[in-house]
Coordinates of C-alpha atoms and ligand atoms in Angstrom, one line a residue:
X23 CA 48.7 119.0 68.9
X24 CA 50.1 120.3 72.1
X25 CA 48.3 123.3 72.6
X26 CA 50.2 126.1 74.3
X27 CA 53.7 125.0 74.6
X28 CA 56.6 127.7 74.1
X29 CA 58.2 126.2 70.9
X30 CA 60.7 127.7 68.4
X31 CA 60.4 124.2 65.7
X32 CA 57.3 124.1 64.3
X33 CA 57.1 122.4 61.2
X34 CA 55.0 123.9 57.9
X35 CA 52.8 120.7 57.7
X36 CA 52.0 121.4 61.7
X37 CA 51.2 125.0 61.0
X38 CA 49.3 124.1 57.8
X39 CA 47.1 121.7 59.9
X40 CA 46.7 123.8 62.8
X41 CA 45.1 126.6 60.1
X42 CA 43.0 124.1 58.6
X43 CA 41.5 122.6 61.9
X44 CA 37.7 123.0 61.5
X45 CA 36.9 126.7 62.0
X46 CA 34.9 126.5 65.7
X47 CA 38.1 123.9 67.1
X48 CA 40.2 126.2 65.8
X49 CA 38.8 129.6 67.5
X50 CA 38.0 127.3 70.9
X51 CA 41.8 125.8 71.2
X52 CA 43.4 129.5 70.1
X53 CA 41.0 131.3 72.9
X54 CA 42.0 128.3 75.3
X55 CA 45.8 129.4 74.3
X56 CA 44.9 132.9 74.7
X57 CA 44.0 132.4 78.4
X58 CA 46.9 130.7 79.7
X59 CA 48.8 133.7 78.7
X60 CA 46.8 136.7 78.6
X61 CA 44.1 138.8 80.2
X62 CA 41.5 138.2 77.9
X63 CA 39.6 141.3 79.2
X64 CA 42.6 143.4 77.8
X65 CA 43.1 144.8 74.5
X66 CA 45.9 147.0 73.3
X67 CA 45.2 149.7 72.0
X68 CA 47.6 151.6 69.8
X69 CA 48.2 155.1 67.8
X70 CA 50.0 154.8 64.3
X71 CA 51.6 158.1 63.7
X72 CA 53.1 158.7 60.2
X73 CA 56.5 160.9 61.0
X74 CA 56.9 161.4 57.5
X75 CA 54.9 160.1 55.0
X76 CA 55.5 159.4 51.3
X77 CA 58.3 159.4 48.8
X78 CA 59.6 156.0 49.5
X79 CA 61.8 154.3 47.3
X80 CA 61.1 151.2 47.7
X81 CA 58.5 149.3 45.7
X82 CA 56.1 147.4 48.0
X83 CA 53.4 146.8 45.7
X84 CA 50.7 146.9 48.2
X85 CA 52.4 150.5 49.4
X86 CA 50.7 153.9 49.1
X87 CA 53.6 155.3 50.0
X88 CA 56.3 154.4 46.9
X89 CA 57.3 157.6 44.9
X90 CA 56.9 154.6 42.1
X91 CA 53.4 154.7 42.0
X92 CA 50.9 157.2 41.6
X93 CA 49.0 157.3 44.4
X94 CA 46.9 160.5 46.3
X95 CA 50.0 160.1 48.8
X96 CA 52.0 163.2 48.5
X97 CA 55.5 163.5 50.0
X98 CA 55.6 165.4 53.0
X99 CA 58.4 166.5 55.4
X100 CA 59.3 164.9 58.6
X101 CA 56.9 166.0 61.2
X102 CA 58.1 168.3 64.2
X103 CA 58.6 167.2 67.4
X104 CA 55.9 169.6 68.9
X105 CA 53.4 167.8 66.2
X106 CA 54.2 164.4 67.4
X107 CA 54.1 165.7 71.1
X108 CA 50.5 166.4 70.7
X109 CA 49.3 163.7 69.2
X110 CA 50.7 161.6 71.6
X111 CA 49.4 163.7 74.4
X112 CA 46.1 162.7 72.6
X113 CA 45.9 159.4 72.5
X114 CA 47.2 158.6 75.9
X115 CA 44.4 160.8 77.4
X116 CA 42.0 158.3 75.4
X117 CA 44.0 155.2 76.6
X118 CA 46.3 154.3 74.2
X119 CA 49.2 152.8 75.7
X120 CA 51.3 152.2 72.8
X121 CA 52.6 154.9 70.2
X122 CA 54.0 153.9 66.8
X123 CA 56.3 156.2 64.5
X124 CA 56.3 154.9 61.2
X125 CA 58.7 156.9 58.5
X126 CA 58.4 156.0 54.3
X127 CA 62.1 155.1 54.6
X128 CA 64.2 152.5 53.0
X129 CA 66.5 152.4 55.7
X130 CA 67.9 154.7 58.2
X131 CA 70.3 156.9 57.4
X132 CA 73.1 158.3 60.2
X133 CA 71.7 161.9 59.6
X134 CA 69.8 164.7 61.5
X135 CA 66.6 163.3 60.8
X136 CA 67.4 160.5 62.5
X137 CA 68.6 162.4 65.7
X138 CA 65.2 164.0 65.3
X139 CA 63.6 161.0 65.6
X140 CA 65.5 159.7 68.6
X141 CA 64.8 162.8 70.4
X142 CA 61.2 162.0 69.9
X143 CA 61.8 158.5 71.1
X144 CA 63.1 160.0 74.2
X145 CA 60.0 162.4 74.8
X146 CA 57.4 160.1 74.1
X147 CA 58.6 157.2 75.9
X148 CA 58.9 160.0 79.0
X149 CA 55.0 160.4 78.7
X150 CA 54.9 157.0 80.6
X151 CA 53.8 155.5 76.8
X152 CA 55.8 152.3 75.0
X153 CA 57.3 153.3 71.8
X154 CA 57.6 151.6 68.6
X155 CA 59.1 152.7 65.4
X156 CA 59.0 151.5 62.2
X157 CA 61.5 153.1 59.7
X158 CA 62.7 150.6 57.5
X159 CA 66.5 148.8 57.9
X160 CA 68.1 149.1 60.4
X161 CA 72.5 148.3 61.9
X162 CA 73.4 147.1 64.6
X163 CA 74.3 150.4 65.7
X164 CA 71.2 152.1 64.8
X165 CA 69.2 149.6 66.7
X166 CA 71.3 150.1 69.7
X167 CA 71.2 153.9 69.2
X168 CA 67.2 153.2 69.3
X169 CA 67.3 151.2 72.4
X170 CA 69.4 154.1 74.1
X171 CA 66.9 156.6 73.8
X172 CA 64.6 154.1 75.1
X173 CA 62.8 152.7 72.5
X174 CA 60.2 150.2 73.5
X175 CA 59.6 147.9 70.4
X176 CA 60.8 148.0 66.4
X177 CA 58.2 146.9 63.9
X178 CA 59.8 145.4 60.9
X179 CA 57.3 142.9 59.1
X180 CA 57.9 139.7 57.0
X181 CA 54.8 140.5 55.2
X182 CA 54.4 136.9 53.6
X183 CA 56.2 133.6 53.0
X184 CA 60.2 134.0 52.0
X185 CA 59.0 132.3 48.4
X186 CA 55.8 134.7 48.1
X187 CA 57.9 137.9 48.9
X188 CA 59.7 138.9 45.6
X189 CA 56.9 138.4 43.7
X190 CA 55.4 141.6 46.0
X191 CA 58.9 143.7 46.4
X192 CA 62.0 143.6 44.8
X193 CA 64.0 146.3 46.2
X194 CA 65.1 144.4 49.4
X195 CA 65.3 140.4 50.1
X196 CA 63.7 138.6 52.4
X197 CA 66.8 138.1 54.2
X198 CA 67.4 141.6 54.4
X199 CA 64.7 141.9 56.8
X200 CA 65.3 138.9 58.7
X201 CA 68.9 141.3 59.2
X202 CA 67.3 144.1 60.7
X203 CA 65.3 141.7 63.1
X204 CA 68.2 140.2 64.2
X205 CA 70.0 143.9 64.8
X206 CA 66.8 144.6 67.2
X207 CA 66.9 141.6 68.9
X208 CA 70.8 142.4 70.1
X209 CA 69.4 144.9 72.1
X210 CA 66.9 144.8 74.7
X211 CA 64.4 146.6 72.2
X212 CA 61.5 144.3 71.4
X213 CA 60.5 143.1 68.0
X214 CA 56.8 143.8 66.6
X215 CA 57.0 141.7 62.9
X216 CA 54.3 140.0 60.9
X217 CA 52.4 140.3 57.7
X218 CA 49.4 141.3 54.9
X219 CA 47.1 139.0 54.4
X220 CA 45.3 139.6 50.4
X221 CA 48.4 140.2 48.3
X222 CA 47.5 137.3 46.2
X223 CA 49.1 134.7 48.5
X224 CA 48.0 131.4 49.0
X225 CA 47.2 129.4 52.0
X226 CA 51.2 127.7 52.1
X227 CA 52.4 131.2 51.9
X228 CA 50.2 132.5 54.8
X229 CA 51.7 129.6 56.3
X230 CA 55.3 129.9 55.4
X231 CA 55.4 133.4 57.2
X232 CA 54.1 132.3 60.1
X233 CA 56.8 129.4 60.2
X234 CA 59.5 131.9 60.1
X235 CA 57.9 134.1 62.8
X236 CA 57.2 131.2 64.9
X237 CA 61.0 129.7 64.7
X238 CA 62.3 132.7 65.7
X239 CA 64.2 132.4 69.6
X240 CA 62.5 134.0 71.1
X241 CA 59.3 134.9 69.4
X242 CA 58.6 138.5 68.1
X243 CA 56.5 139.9 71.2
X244 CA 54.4 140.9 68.8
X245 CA 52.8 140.1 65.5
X246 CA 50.5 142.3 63.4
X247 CA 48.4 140.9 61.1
X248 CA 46.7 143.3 58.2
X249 CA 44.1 142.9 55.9
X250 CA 45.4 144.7 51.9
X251 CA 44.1 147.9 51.9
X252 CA 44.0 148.1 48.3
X253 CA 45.2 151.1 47.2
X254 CA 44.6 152.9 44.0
X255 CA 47.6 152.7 41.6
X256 CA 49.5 150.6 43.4
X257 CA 50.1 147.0 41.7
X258 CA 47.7 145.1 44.1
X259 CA 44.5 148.0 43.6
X260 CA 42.6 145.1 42.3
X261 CA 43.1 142.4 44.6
X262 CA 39.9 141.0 46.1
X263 CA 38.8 141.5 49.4
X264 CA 40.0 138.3 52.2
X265 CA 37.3 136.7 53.5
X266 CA 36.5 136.9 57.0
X267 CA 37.3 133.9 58.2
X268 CA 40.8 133.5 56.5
X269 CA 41.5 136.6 59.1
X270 CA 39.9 134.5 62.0
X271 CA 42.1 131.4 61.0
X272 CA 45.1 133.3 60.9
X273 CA 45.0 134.9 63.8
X274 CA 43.8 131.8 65.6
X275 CA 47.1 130.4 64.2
X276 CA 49.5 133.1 65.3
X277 CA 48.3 132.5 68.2
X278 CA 48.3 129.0 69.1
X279 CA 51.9 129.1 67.9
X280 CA 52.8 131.7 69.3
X281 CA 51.0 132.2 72.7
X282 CA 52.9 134.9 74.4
X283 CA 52.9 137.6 71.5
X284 CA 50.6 139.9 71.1
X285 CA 48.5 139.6 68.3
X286 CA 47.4 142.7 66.7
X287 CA 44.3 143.3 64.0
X288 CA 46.1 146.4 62.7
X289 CA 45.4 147.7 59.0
X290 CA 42.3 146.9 57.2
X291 CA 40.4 146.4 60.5
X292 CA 38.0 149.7 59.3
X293 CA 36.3 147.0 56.7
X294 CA 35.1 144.8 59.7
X295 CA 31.7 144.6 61.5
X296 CA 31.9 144.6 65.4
X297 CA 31.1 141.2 64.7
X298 CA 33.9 140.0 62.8
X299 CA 36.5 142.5 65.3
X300 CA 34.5 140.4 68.1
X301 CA 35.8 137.0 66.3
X302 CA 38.9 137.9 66.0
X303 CA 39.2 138.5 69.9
X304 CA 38.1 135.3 70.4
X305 CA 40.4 134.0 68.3
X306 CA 43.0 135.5 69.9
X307 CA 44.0 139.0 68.4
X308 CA 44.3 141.3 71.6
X309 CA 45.7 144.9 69.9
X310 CA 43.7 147.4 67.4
X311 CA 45.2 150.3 66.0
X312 CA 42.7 153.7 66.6
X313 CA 42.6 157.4 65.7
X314 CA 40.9 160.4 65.9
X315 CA 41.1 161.1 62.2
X316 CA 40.5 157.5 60.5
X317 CA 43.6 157.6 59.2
X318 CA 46.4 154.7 59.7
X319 CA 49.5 154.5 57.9
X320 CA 48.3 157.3 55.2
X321 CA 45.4 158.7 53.9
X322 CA 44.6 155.8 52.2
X323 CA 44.5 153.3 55.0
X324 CA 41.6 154.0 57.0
X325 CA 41.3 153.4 60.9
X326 CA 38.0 153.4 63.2
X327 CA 38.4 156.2 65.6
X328 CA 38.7 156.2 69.0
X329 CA 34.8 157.1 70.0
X330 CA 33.9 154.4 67.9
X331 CA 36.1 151.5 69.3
X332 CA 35.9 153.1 72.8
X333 CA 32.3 151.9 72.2
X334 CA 32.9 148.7 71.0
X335 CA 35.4 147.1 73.7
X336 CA 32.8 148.6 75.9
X337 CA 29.7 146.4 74.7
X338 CA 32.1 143.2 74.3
X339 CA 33.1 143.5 77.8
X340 CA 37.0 144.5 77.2
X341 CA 39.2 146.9 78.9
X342 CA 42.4 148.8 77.3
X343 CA 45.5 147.6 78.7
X344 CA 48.0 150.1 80.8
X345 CA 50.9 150.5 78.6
X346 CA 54.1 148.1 79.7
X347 CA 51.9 145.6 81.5
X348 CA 53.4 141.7 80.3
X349 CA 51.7 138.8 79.6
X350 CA 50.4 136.5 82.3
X351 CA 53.5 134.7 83.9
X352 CA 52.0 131.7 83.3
X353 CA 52.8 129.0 80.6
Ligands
SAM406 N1 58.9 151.8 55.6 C1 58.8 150.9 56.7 C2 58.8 149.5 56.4 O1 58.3 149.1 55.3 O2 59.2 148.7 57.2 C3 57.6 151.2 57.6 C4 56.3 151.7 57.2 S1 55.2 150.5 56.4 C5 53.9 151.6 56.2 C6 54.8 149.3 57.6 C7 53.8 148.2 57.2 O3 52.5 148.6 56.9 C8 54.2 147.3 56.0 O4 55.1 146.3 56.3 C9 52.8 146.6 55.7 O5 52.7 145.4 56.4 C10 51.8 147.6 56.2 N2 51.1 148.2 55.1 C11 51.5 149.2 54.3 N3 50.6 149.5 53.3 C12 49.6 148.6 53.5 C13 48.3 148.4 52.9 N4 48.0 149.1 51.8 N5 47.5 147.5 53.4 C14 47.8 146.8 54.5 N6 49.0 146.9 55.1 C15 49.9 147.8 54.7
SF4_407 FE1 58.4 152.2 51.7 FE2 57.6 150.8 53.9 FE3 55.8 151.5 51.9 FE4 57.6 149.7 51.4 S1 56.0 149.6 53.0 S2 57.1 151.4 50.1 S3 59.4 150.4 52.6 S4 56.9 152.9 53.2

């Protein structure tokens, strides 16, 4: 294996052996990876900040959030600007350096709401933070309408393999969402897209997604990776918990394919130990989500707050990184 080499043609079996690699190997070649291209003193820390929550019509079966399940989720309005404002203001002032809008939306529509949310793309990115959204489909036009008011990143995941994904949603394709990624990437706006990892997949699946992140040109500059949360009336309430070290090899993997993206341990993190959060850095993740109220995409997706992980990076020797700093110019 050539170990930290830009490429966009990796092959499944080359994926699939890199994840299987015995575990220690694996953690020692994706750290080596991790420090050709990154500050591994640096983590990312970012604020998830539900703009309006609930009454999606999609059916994600892992999702809290679709009107077609019952969940504890209630619909709720769009948030005002002031709201969003604040919370922002918040979570800079405790070092976050990215802000993430997510909306319970199918798709954007060409509509005041989404004027509403371009106006709070404008204000936040003027707080000196980077931006993401995540708000479902996306035209071209949107995206570049997005990218105008000065949006930083657009978060659209894969969530598993292309053969895996209609057994977990059915309202859209896969190739709808390789669309919207390829809307985003026509403008200068980055692309933040990866998956779930305990929705019943198996190993070639876990695999498969990462093949179509990784021959994407260029790579998505960054790639979340989340443990199920399983929520309660949702299809996948009863799926069992990942082990640990199916988390650990996936990141590891993500990253050794994918050196220059940042890797992000984003929802289900709250079920680690310091421990396990402290493999995964090794391994390469280099992003966690944090809030002051536990929450992360909804009520039902809980998220260590920022005391707590202040703490942590702290005693494992890590520092948050400034908001639009790159990755090393190395490589
Ligand atoms: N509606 C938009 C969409 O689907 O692109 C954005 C919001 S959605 C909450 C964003 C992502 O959150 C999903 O793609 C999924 O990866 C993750 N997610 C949602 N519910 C989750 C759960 N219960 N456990 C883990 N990840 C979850
Ligand atoms: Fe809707 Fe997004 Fe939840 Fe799917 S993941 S149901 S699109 S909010």
């Amino acid at each position: 294996m050539s170990v930290g080499k830009i490429r966009y043609d990796w092959h499944k079996e080359e994926i699939l052996a890199i994840y299987n690699t015995p575990l220690l190997e694996l953690i020692y070649q994706a750290a080596s990876v991790h420090r050709q291209y990154h500050d591994p003193k640096q983590i990312q820390v970012c604020k998830l900040i539900s703009i309006k929550t609930g009454g999606c019509p999609e059916d994600c079966g892992y999702c809290a959030q679709s009107s077609r399940y019952k969940t504890e989720v209630k619909p709720e309005a769009l948030l005002e600007k002031a709201t969003v404002l604040n919370i922002a203001k918040k979570a800079k002032e405790t070092g976050v350096s990215r802000v993430c809008m997510g909306a319970a939306w199918r798709e954007v529509r060409d509509n005041s709401q989404f004027e509403q949310v371009l106006d709070m793309v404008k204000d936040v990115t003027s707080m000196g933070l980077e931006v993401c959204c995540t708000l479902g489909m996306l035209t071209g036009d949107q995206a570049k309408r997005l990218e105008n008011a000065g949006l930083y990143a657009y978060n659209h995941n894969l969530d598993t393999s292309e053969e895996y994904y209609s057994t977990v949603i059915t309202t859209r394709t896969y190739s709808d969402r390789l669309n919207t990624i390829e809307n985003v990437r026509q403008t200068n706006v980055t692309v933040c897209s990866g998956g779930i990892l305990g929705l019943g997949e198996t190993v070639e699946d876990r695999v498969g997604m990462l093949y179509t992140l990784s021959n994407l040109q260029p790579h998505p500059e960054s790639v979340p990776i989340n443990i199920l949360s399983q929520v309660p009336g949702t299809p996948l309430e009863n799926q069992p918990e990942v082990p640990i070290w199916d988390v650990v090899r996936m990141i590891a993997t993500a990253r050794i394919i994918m050196p220059s993206a940042d890797v992000r341990l984003s929802a289900g993190r709250a079920k680690l130990t310091q421990v396990e959060q402290a493999f995964c850095f090794m391994a390469g993740a280099n992003s966690i989500f944090s809030s002051d109220d536990h929450k992360m995409l909804t009520v039902t997706t809980p998220c260590p707050d920022y005391d707590a992980d202040a703490e942590m990076l702290n005693l494992l020797g890590l520092e948050m990184r400034p908001p639009f700093q790159k990755t090393l110019a190395v490589g």
